[in-house]
Amino acid sequence: MRVSFFFAIATLLPLQLINVSAALAQSSPLRIEITQGVIEPLPFAIPNFIAENTVSNEYPQNISRVIANDLTGTGLFREIPETAFISQVRDFSASVQFADWKAINAQALITGTVAISGDNLVVQFRLFDVFANSELGQGLQFTGPISTWRRMAHKVADSVYSRITGEGGYFDSRIVFVSETGAKGQRQKRLAIMDYDGENVSYLTDAETLVLVPRFSPDGDRILYTSYATGNPRIHELYLNSSQSRVLEQSTGTMSFSPRFAPDGQTVIYSLEQGGNTDIYSLNLDNGEVRRLTSGPSIDTAPSFSPDGSRIVFESDRSGGQQLYVMSVTGEQVQRISFGEGRYGTPVWSPRGDLIAFSKQNRGRFHIGVMRVDGSEERLLTASFLDESPTWAPNGRVIMFARETRGELGRFSLYTVDISGRNLKQVLTPAGASDPSWSALQK
Amino acid sequence: MNYMRLALSMFSIFLVAACSNSLGSDVNEFNGQSDLANISTGSVSDVTSPAHFQQVLGDRVFFAVDDSSLSIDAQAILDDQANWLLENVNYDAVIEGHADERGTREYNLALGARRANTVREYLISRGILETRLETISYGKERPIEICSNESCYALNRRVVTVLTSGVSG
C-alpha cells in the first residue's frame, strides 16, 4: 500500500479559465492569521463536487466530505450545511452567484469536479472569496489512480488551507505509530502506518516482537525504530517500499534506542546504553562512521535535530532530574534550556525551527508543551494522567501526541492539539496507539 | 521509603503464600509472564533449585522513584542471590531492569538499564563472574502489577534476576 510511488504527482495544471491578473489584483479579506488564535471559525460552503463523464457519484461526494472534514478538523473553519444553500453549483465553469453565498454568510466557496480518465480520477477545484466577489488563486487539477482519491481530496484541502492561512498545509501526510493490543501487563505492539486522519491503516511488523518509537525519514521512504528482535533493544531501519528492515547497531553488551534522522536523511542520532550509562551518538548511514556526542554518567536521550541540521535538542538528567539541552551537531556548546518545575522529556524541534515541543511531568500530571528554542515562553498545551511523545505536523502548527488513561484498563490513544492549545481532538485508530511520528507533506 | 517498606512487606506476604502451598513448582503467577526462564524450577525445599532462588531467597529487588540505588534490604537479597550463584555454578542470570509507568518511554528504558546494571555490578562485587551476568531493560513495557497507584508502581520499579542454564548446565 505505497501511495508515494504510483501517485504520479498530480499533474498540477492551472485551469485555463481564470482571469489571473484580476484575482491577484484583489487584496483579499479572506485570511486567517493562525498565530492570533482563532476564536471564530471561518464559514465556508462546499457543494458536492460535480460528477463528470462516467464517474460514480460516490467519488465526488466522498472527496467533498474529506475536504470538508480536513478543513473543519483544524478548528479554523466551519462548514455551512447543504440544507442552507440557496443556489446549487451545476456548472463548474459558469460564473458564481456570489449574492446567494453571501446571503448564507459563506465567506469561502469551494467548487469542483471529479471525472474518470482510464484508471485515473481527475479532480478539479476552485476557491472563491465570496465577499470580495472573486476567485482566490487559480483553479487546480489533480490526476491520480482511483485508489488515491483520499490523497487528492487532502491535496485540495491543503491548497485551500494554504491560500486562506498563508501557511503550508498538513493533510496529505502520514503517521507511523505503535499499534497496541492485549492487556496492560501483556501488551503486544506492532508498527503501523496510516493517513494523518486515521484512515488507511496498515501494519509494518507482526505482534511477535516488541517494537517502540518509530520515526519517519525526511522523505517518508524509511522508518527508524527500536526492536527487541535480536534480544536487547536495537535501532532498526525499515524501507517502506520493500518492508525490509535491518539492524543498525549491534555491539555486544549494549542497548540502542531513541533513533531519529537528521534532515539529510543519511545521519541517524540515537542513544546507546553501555554499563548502565546512556549517551547520544550519531551514525553516518553512508560510511558507517559512529561518533559519540555526549559523555558522563547521566542519561542522555531523545535527541532531535533542528531543521537546518546545525543543532540537536535532547534530554538529560545530568542536573538531577530530566531537563532539556541544546548542543551543536558535534556535541559542543551544550546549553540547558528548560528551568521550570518538574521533569522535561522527549523534546522535538519544530519543522519551522521556532519552537521545541516536549512532554513534562509535574505534580503527578503529564503535559505536552512548547517553548522557544532558547527555553523562553514555555506554554503547556495539555494536561492528563499521561501525555507523551509529541510529533509535529509538517507545517509546525499542530502537535500529535499519545495519551494513556489511568488504571488496569489504561489504554493509549493518539490526539492532536494546536500550538495555541486549542482544538484538542482524538485521532481514531482501530486499536490502542502510541509513539506517533508525523511525516512531511507527501510529494 | 514508606513505599519501599510497603513493597517489601507485600513481597513477604507473597513469599509466605508461595511457600505455604508450594510443594509443587507453580511459580508462574508469582513471577509474571516475562520473568521466567526456560528452565525447570524444581521444588522450593531443594536449596539448589531455581524455585528456592525465586521464592525463598527472592529473585527481585525494588527501587525508589527515579532512583537506581540499592537499599539495605535490596543488598541483603542480592547477597543471598550472590551466594546462591557462587554455589550453583550451573546457572547464569539475565538481569531485567524495569520502571513504573510514571515516566516517558525513552527515559524509562534508560532507567531500567541503569537499575539492572547497578544490580549486576553489585553481584560482581560479591564474586560473580561478569560473563555469567547479562542485563536487559524493559523500561515501562512489562509491568507486573497494572493498577495506577503507588502500591503497584512500587512493585514495578524492580530488577529481576532471571536464572538461565549456565555453560556447564
PDB file of C-alpha atoms in Angstrom, chain B residues 3-165:
ATOM      1  CA  TYR B   3       6.793   2.775  49.745  1.00  0.00           C
ATOM      2  CA  MET B   4       9.819   0.616  49.911  1.00  0.00           C
ATOM      3  CA  ARG B   5       8.739  -0.879  53.216  1.00  0.00           C
ATOM      4  CA  LEU B   6       5.256  -1.397  51.830  1.00  0.00           C
ATOM      5  CA  ALA B   7       6.645  -3.105  48.775  1.00  0.00           C
ATOM      6  CA  LEU B   8       8.825  -5.346  50.848  1.00  0.00           C
ATOM      7  CA  SER B   9       6.063  -6.278  53.254  1.00  0.00           C
ATOM      8  CA  MET B  10       3.788  -7.138  50.342  1.00  0.00           C
ATOM      9  CA  PHE B  11       6.611  -9.135  48.920  1.00  0.00           C
ATOM     10  CA  SER B  12       6.945 -11.025  52.194  1.00  0.00           C
ATOM     11  CA  ILE B  13       3.250 -11.860  52.179  1.00  0.00           C
ATOM     12  CA  PHE B  14       3.680 -13.244  48.722  1.00  0.00           C
ATOM     13  CA  LEU B  15       6.578 -15.317  49.933  1.00  0.00           C
ATOM     14  CA  VAL B  16       4.565 -16.798  52.754  1.00  0.00           C
ATOM     15  CA  ALA B  17       1.703 -17.580  50.420  1.00  0.00           C
ATOM     16  CA  ALA B  18       4.014 -19.062  47.860  1.00  0.00           C
ATOM     17  CA  CYS B  19       5.798 -21.172  50.442  1.00  0.00           C
ATOM     18  CA  SER B  20       2.717 -22.429  52.212  1.00  0.00           C
ATOM     19  CA  ASN B  21       1.127 -24.003  49.158  1.00  0.00           C
ATOM     20  CA  SER B  22       4.153 -24.843  47.165  1.00  0.00           C
ATOM     21  CA  LEU B  23       5.336 -28.348  47.259  1.00  0.00           C
ATOM     22  CA  GLY B  24       4.838 -28.094  43.527  1.00  0.00           C
ATOM     23  CA  SER B  25       6.552 -25.657  41.261  1.00  0.00           C
ATOM     24  CA  ASP B  26       3.774 -23.456  40.027  1.00  0.00           C
ATOM     25  CA  VAL B  27       5.501 -20.118  40.195  1.00  0.00           C
ATOM     26  CA  ASN B  28       4.011 -18.608  37.071  1.00  0.00           C
ATOM     27  CA  GLU B  29       1.511 -16.459  38.836  1.00  0.00           C
ATOM     28  CA  PHE B  30       4.146 -15.169  41.176  1.00  0.00           C
ATOM     29  CA  ASN B  31       6.631 -14.336  38.509  1.00  0.00           C
ATOM     30  CA  GLY B  32       4.510 -12.896  35.755  1.00  0.00           C
ATOM     31  CA  GLN B  33       4.813 -13.565  32.088  1.00  0.00           C
ATOM     32  CA  SER B  34       8.213 -12.236  31.198  1.00  0.00           C
ATOM     33  CA  ASP B  35      10.330 -13.236  34.150  1.00  0.00           C
ATOM     34  CA  LEU B  36      10.579 -16.979  33.834  1.00  0.00           C
ATOM     35  CA  ALA B  37      13.495 -18.508  32.061  1.00  0.00           C
ATOM     36  CA  ASN B  38      13.009 -21.728  30.172  1.00  0.00           C
ATOM     37  CA  ILE B  39      14.350 -23.943  32.882  1.00  0.00           C
ATOM     38  CA  SER B  40      12.658 -26.315  35.260  1.00  0.00           C
ATOM     39  CA  THR B  41      12.263 -24.592  38.579  1.00  0.00           C
ATOM     40  CA  GLY B  42      12.252 -27.614  40.891  1.00  0.00           C
ATOM     41  CA  SER B  43      10.975 -27.612  44.450  1.00  0.00           C
ATOM     42  CA  VAL B  44      11.388 -24.734  46.861  1.00  0.00           C
ATOM     43  CA  SER B  45      12.556 -27.170  49.539  1.00  0.00           C
ATOM     44  CA  ASP B  46      15.559 -28.033  47.371  1.00  0.00           C
ATOM     45  CA  VAL B  47      18.017 -25.235  48.150  1.00  0.00           C
ATOM     46  CA  THR B  48      19.757 -25.754  44.796  1.00  0.00           C
ATOM     47  CA  SER B  49      16.532 -25.235  42.826  1.00  0.00           C
ATOM     48  CA  PRO B  50      15.556 -22.090  40.895  1.00  0.00           C
ATOM     49  CA  ALA B  51      12.260 -22.243  42.794  1.00  0.00           C
ATOM     50  CA  HIS B  52      14.204 -21.799  46.018  1.00  0.00           C
ATOM     51  CA  PHE B  53      16.144 -18.906  44.456  1.00  0.00           C
ATOM     52  CA  GLN B  54      12.947 -17.233  43.274  1.00  0.00           C
ATOM     53  CA  GLN B  55      10.679 -17.787  46.230  1.00  0.00           C
ATOM     54  CA  VAL B  56      12.824 -18.210  49.307  1.00  0.00           C
ATOM     55  CA  LEU B  57      15.823 -16.005  48.604  1.00  0.00           C
ATOM     56  CA  GLY B  58      13.884 -13.577  46.422  1.00  0.00           C
ATOM     57  CA  ASP B  59      14.672 -13.021  42.754  1.00  0.00           C
ATOM     58  CA  ARG B  60      13.936  -9.301  42.702  1.00  0.00           C
ATOM     59  CA  VAL B  61      14.766  -6.023  44.363  1.00  0.00           C
ATOM     60  CA  PHE B  62      12.779  -2.788  44.324  1.00  0.00           C
ATOM     61  CA  PHE B  63      13.686   0.844  43.842  1.00  0.00           C
ATOM     62  CA  ALA B  64      12.503   4.280  44.892  1.00  0.00           C
ATOM     63  CA  VAL B  65      11.045   6.680  42.298  1.00  0.00           C
ATOM     64  CA  ASP B  66      13.565   7.671  39.613  1.00  0.00           C
ATOM     65  CA  ASP B  67      16.320   6.024  41.621  1.00  0.00           C
ATOM     66  CA  SER B  68      18.708   3.174  40.974  1.00  0.00           C
ATOM     67  CA  SER B  69      20.477   2.909  44.321  1.00  0.00           C
ATOM     68  CA  LEU B  70      20.220  -0.277  46.378  1.00  0.00           C
ATOM     69  CA  SER B  71      18.525  -0.168  49.751  1.00  0.00           C
ATOM     70  CA  ILE B  72      19.923  -2.161  52.703  1.00  0.00           C
ATOM     71  CA  ASP B  73      17.105  -4.673  52.176  1.00  0.00           C
ATOM     72  CA  ALA B  74      17.917  -4.949  48.476  1.00  0.00           C
ATOM     73  CA  GLN B  75      21.575  -5.525  49.261  1.00  0.00           C
ATOM     74  CA  ALA B  76      20.642  -8.337  51.658  1.00  0.00           C
ATOM     75  CA  ILE B  77      18.591 -10.046  48.934  1.00  0.00           C
ATOM     76  CA  LEU B  78      21.409  -9.636  46.435  1.00  0.00           C
ATOM     77  CA  ASP B  79      23.908 -11.054  48.949  1.00  0.00           C
ATOM     78  CA  ASP B  80      21.746 -14.170  49.117  1.00  0.00           C
ATOM     79  CA  GLN B  81      21.499 -14.269  45.320  1.00  0.00           C
ATOM     80  CA  ALA B  82      25.270 -13.942  45.018  1.00  0.00           C
ATOM     81  CA  ASN B  83      25.916 -16.744  47.500  1.00  0.00           C
ATOM     82  CA  TRP B  84      23.452 -18.956  45.678  1.00  0.00           C
ATOM     83  CA  LEU B  85      25.058 -18.243  42.310  1.00  0.00           C
ATOM     84  CA  LEU B  86      28.506 -18.992  43.781  1.00  0.00           C
ATOM     85  CA  GLU B  87      27.199 -22.372  44.962  1.00  0.00           C
ATOM     86  CA  ASN B  88      25.183 -23.217  41.872  1.00  0.00           C
ATOM     87  CA  VAL B  89      27.578 -22.642  39.012  1.00  0.00           C
ATOM     88  CA  ASN B  90      25.324 -24.432  36.535  1.00  0.00           C
ATOM     89  CA  TYR B  91      23.205 -21.316  36.334  1.00  0.00           C
ATOM     90  CA  ASP B  92      23.836 -17.932  34.795  1.00  0.00           C
ATOM     91  CA  ALA B  93      21.486 -14.978  35.015  1.00  0.00           C
ATOM     92  CA  VAL B  94      19.809 -12.325  32.901  1.00  0.00           C
ATOM     93  CA  ILE B  95      19.188  -9.241  34.998  1.00  0.00           C
ATOM     94  CA  GLU B  96      15.986  -7.499  33.888  1.00  0.00           C
ATOM     95  CA  GLY B  97      15.540  -3.822  34.704  1.00  0.00           C
ATOM     96  CA  HIS B  98      12.052  -2.308  34.881  1.00  0.00           C
ATOM     97  CA  ALA B  99      10.455   1.050  35.614  1.00  0.00           C
ATOM     98  CA  ASP B 100       6.959   2.097  36.649  1.00  0.00           C
ATOM     99  CA  GLU B 101       4.568   3.765  34.168  1.00  0.00           C
ATOM    100  CA  ARG B 102       5.123   7.293  35.501  1.00  0.00           C
ATOM    101  CA  GLY B 103       7.779   8.368  33.035  1.00  0.00           C
ATOM    102  CA  THR B 104       8.463   8.830  29.355  1.00  0.00           C
ATOM    103  CA  ARG B 105       9.206   5.709  27.348  1.00  0.00           C
ATOM    104  CA  GLU B 106      12.787   6.501  26.398  1.00  0.00           C
ATOM    105  CA  TYR B 107      13.874   7.674  29.828  1.00  0.00           C
ATOM    106  CA  ASN B 108      12.358   4.617  31.461  1.00  0.00           C
ATOM    107  CA  LEU B 109      14.270   2.330  29.110  1.00  0.00           C
ATOM    108  CA  ALA B 110      17.493   4.026  30.168  1.00  0.00           C
ATOM    109  CA  LEU B 111      16.452   3.962  33.834  1.00  0.00           C
ATOM    110  CA  GLY B 112      15.708   0.225  33.652  1.00  0.00           C
ATOM    111  CA  ALA B 113      19.174  -0.325  32.191  1.00  0.00           C
ATOM    112  CA  ARG B 114      20.756   1.771  34.909  1.00  0.00           C
ATOM    113  CA  ARG B 115      18.979  -0.253  37.616  1.00  0.00           C
ATOM    114  CA  ALA B 116      19.884  -3.586  36.000  1.00  0.00           C
ATOM    115  CA  ASN B 117      23.492  -2.523  35.789  1.00  0.00           C
ATOM    116  CA  THR B 118      23.552  -1.471  39.451  1.00  0.00           C
ATOM    117  CA  VAL B 119      22.444  -4.983  40.391  1.00  0.00           C
ATOM    118  CA  ARG B 120      24.949  -6.560  38.020  1.00  0.00           C
ATOM    119  CA  GLU B 121      27.807  -4.515  39.453  1.00  0.00           C
ATOM    120  CA  TYR B 122      26.758  -5.462  42.973  1.00  0.00           C
ATOM    121  CA  LEU B 123      26.694  -9.174  42.174  1.00  0.00           C
ATOM    122  CA  ILE B 124      30.099  -8.873  40.505  1.00  0.00           C
ATOM    123  CA  SER B 125      31.403  -7.158  43.638  1.00  0.00           C
ATOM    124  CA  ARG B 126      30.250 -10.232  45.558  1.00  0.00           C
ATOM    125  CA  GLY B 127      32.353 -12.501  43.435  1.00  0.00           C
ATOM    126  CA  ILE B 128      30.133 -13.497  40.500  1.00  0.00           C
ATOM    127  CA  LEU B 129      31.950 -13.715  37.171  1.00  0.00           C
ATOM    128  CA  GLU B 130      30.982 -10.923  34.759  1.00  0.00           C
ATOM    129  CA  THR B 131      30.475 -13.454  31.995  1.00  0.00           C
ATOM    130  CA  ARG B 132      27.626 -15.103  33.919  1.00  0.00           C
ATOM    131  CA  LEU B 133      25.544 -11.927  34.127  1.00  0.00           C
ATOM    132  CA  GLU B 134      23.742 -10.219  31.248  1.00  0.00           C
ATOM    133  CA  THR B 135      21.374  -7.284  31.507  1.00  0.00           C
ATOM    134  CA  ILE B 136      18.280  -6.200  29.589  1.00  0.00           C
ATOM    135  CA  SER B 137      15.956  -3.272  30.123  1.00  0.00           C
ATOM    136  CA  TYR B 138      12.204  -3.343  29.550  1.00  0.00           C
ATOM    137  CA  GLY B 139      11.617   0.213  30.734  1.00  0.00           C
ATOM    138  CA  LYS B 140       7.895   0.551  31.415  1.00  0.00           C
ATOM    139  CA  GLU B 141       6.925  -2.089  28.825  1.00  0.00           C
ATOM    140  CA  ARG B 142       6.369  -5.041  31.183  1.00  0.00           C
ATOM    141  CA  PRO B 143       4.543  -4.005  34.338  1.00  0.00           C
ATOM    142  CA  ILE B 144       3.808  -6.927  36.625  1.00  0.00           C
ATOM    143  CA  GLU B 145       1.150  -5.016  38.528  1.00  0.00           C
ATOM    144  CA  ILE B 146      -1.242  -2.962  36.438  1.00  0.00           C
ATOM    145  CA  CYS B 147      -3.057  -0.622  38.803  1.00  0.00           C
ATOM    146  CA  SER B 148      -2.246   3.083  38.574  1.00  0.00           C
ATOM    147  CA  ASN B 149      -1.323   3.568  42.223  1.00  0.00           C
ATOM    148  CA  GLU B 150       1.891   3.661  44.150  1.00  0.00           C
ATOM    149  CA  SER B 151       1.154   0.185  45.538  1.00  0.00           C
ATOM    150  CA  CYS B 152       1.632  -1.161  42.004  1.00  0.00           C
ATOM    151  CA  TYR B 153       4.314   1.285  40.929  1.00  0.00           C
ATOM    152  CA  ALA B 154       6.487   0.195  43.886  1.00  0.00           C
ATOM    153  CA  LEU B 155       6.363  -3.420  42.694  1.00  0.00           C
ATOM    154  CA  ASN B 156       7.030  -2.477  39.079  1.00  0.00           C
ATOM    155  CA  ARG B 157      10.194  -0.486  39.848  1.00  0.00           C
ATOM    156  CA  ARG B 158      12.155  -3.696  40.021  1.00  0.00           C
ATOM    157  CA  VAL B 159      15.139  -5.651  38.869  1.00  0.00           C
ATOM    158  CA  VAL B 160      14.549  -9.357  38.476  1.00  0.00           C
ATOM    159  CA  THR B 161      17.424 -11.839  38.387  1.00  0.00           C
ATOM    160  CA  VAL B 162      16.259 -14.466  35.902  1.00  0.00           C
ATOM    161  CA  LEU B 163      18.209 -17.711  36.015  1.00  0.00           C
ATOM    162  CA  THR B 164      19.328 -19.300  32.776  1.00  0.00           C
ATOM    163  CA  SER B 165      21.122 -22.517  32.035  1.00  0.00           C
TER     164      SER B 165
END
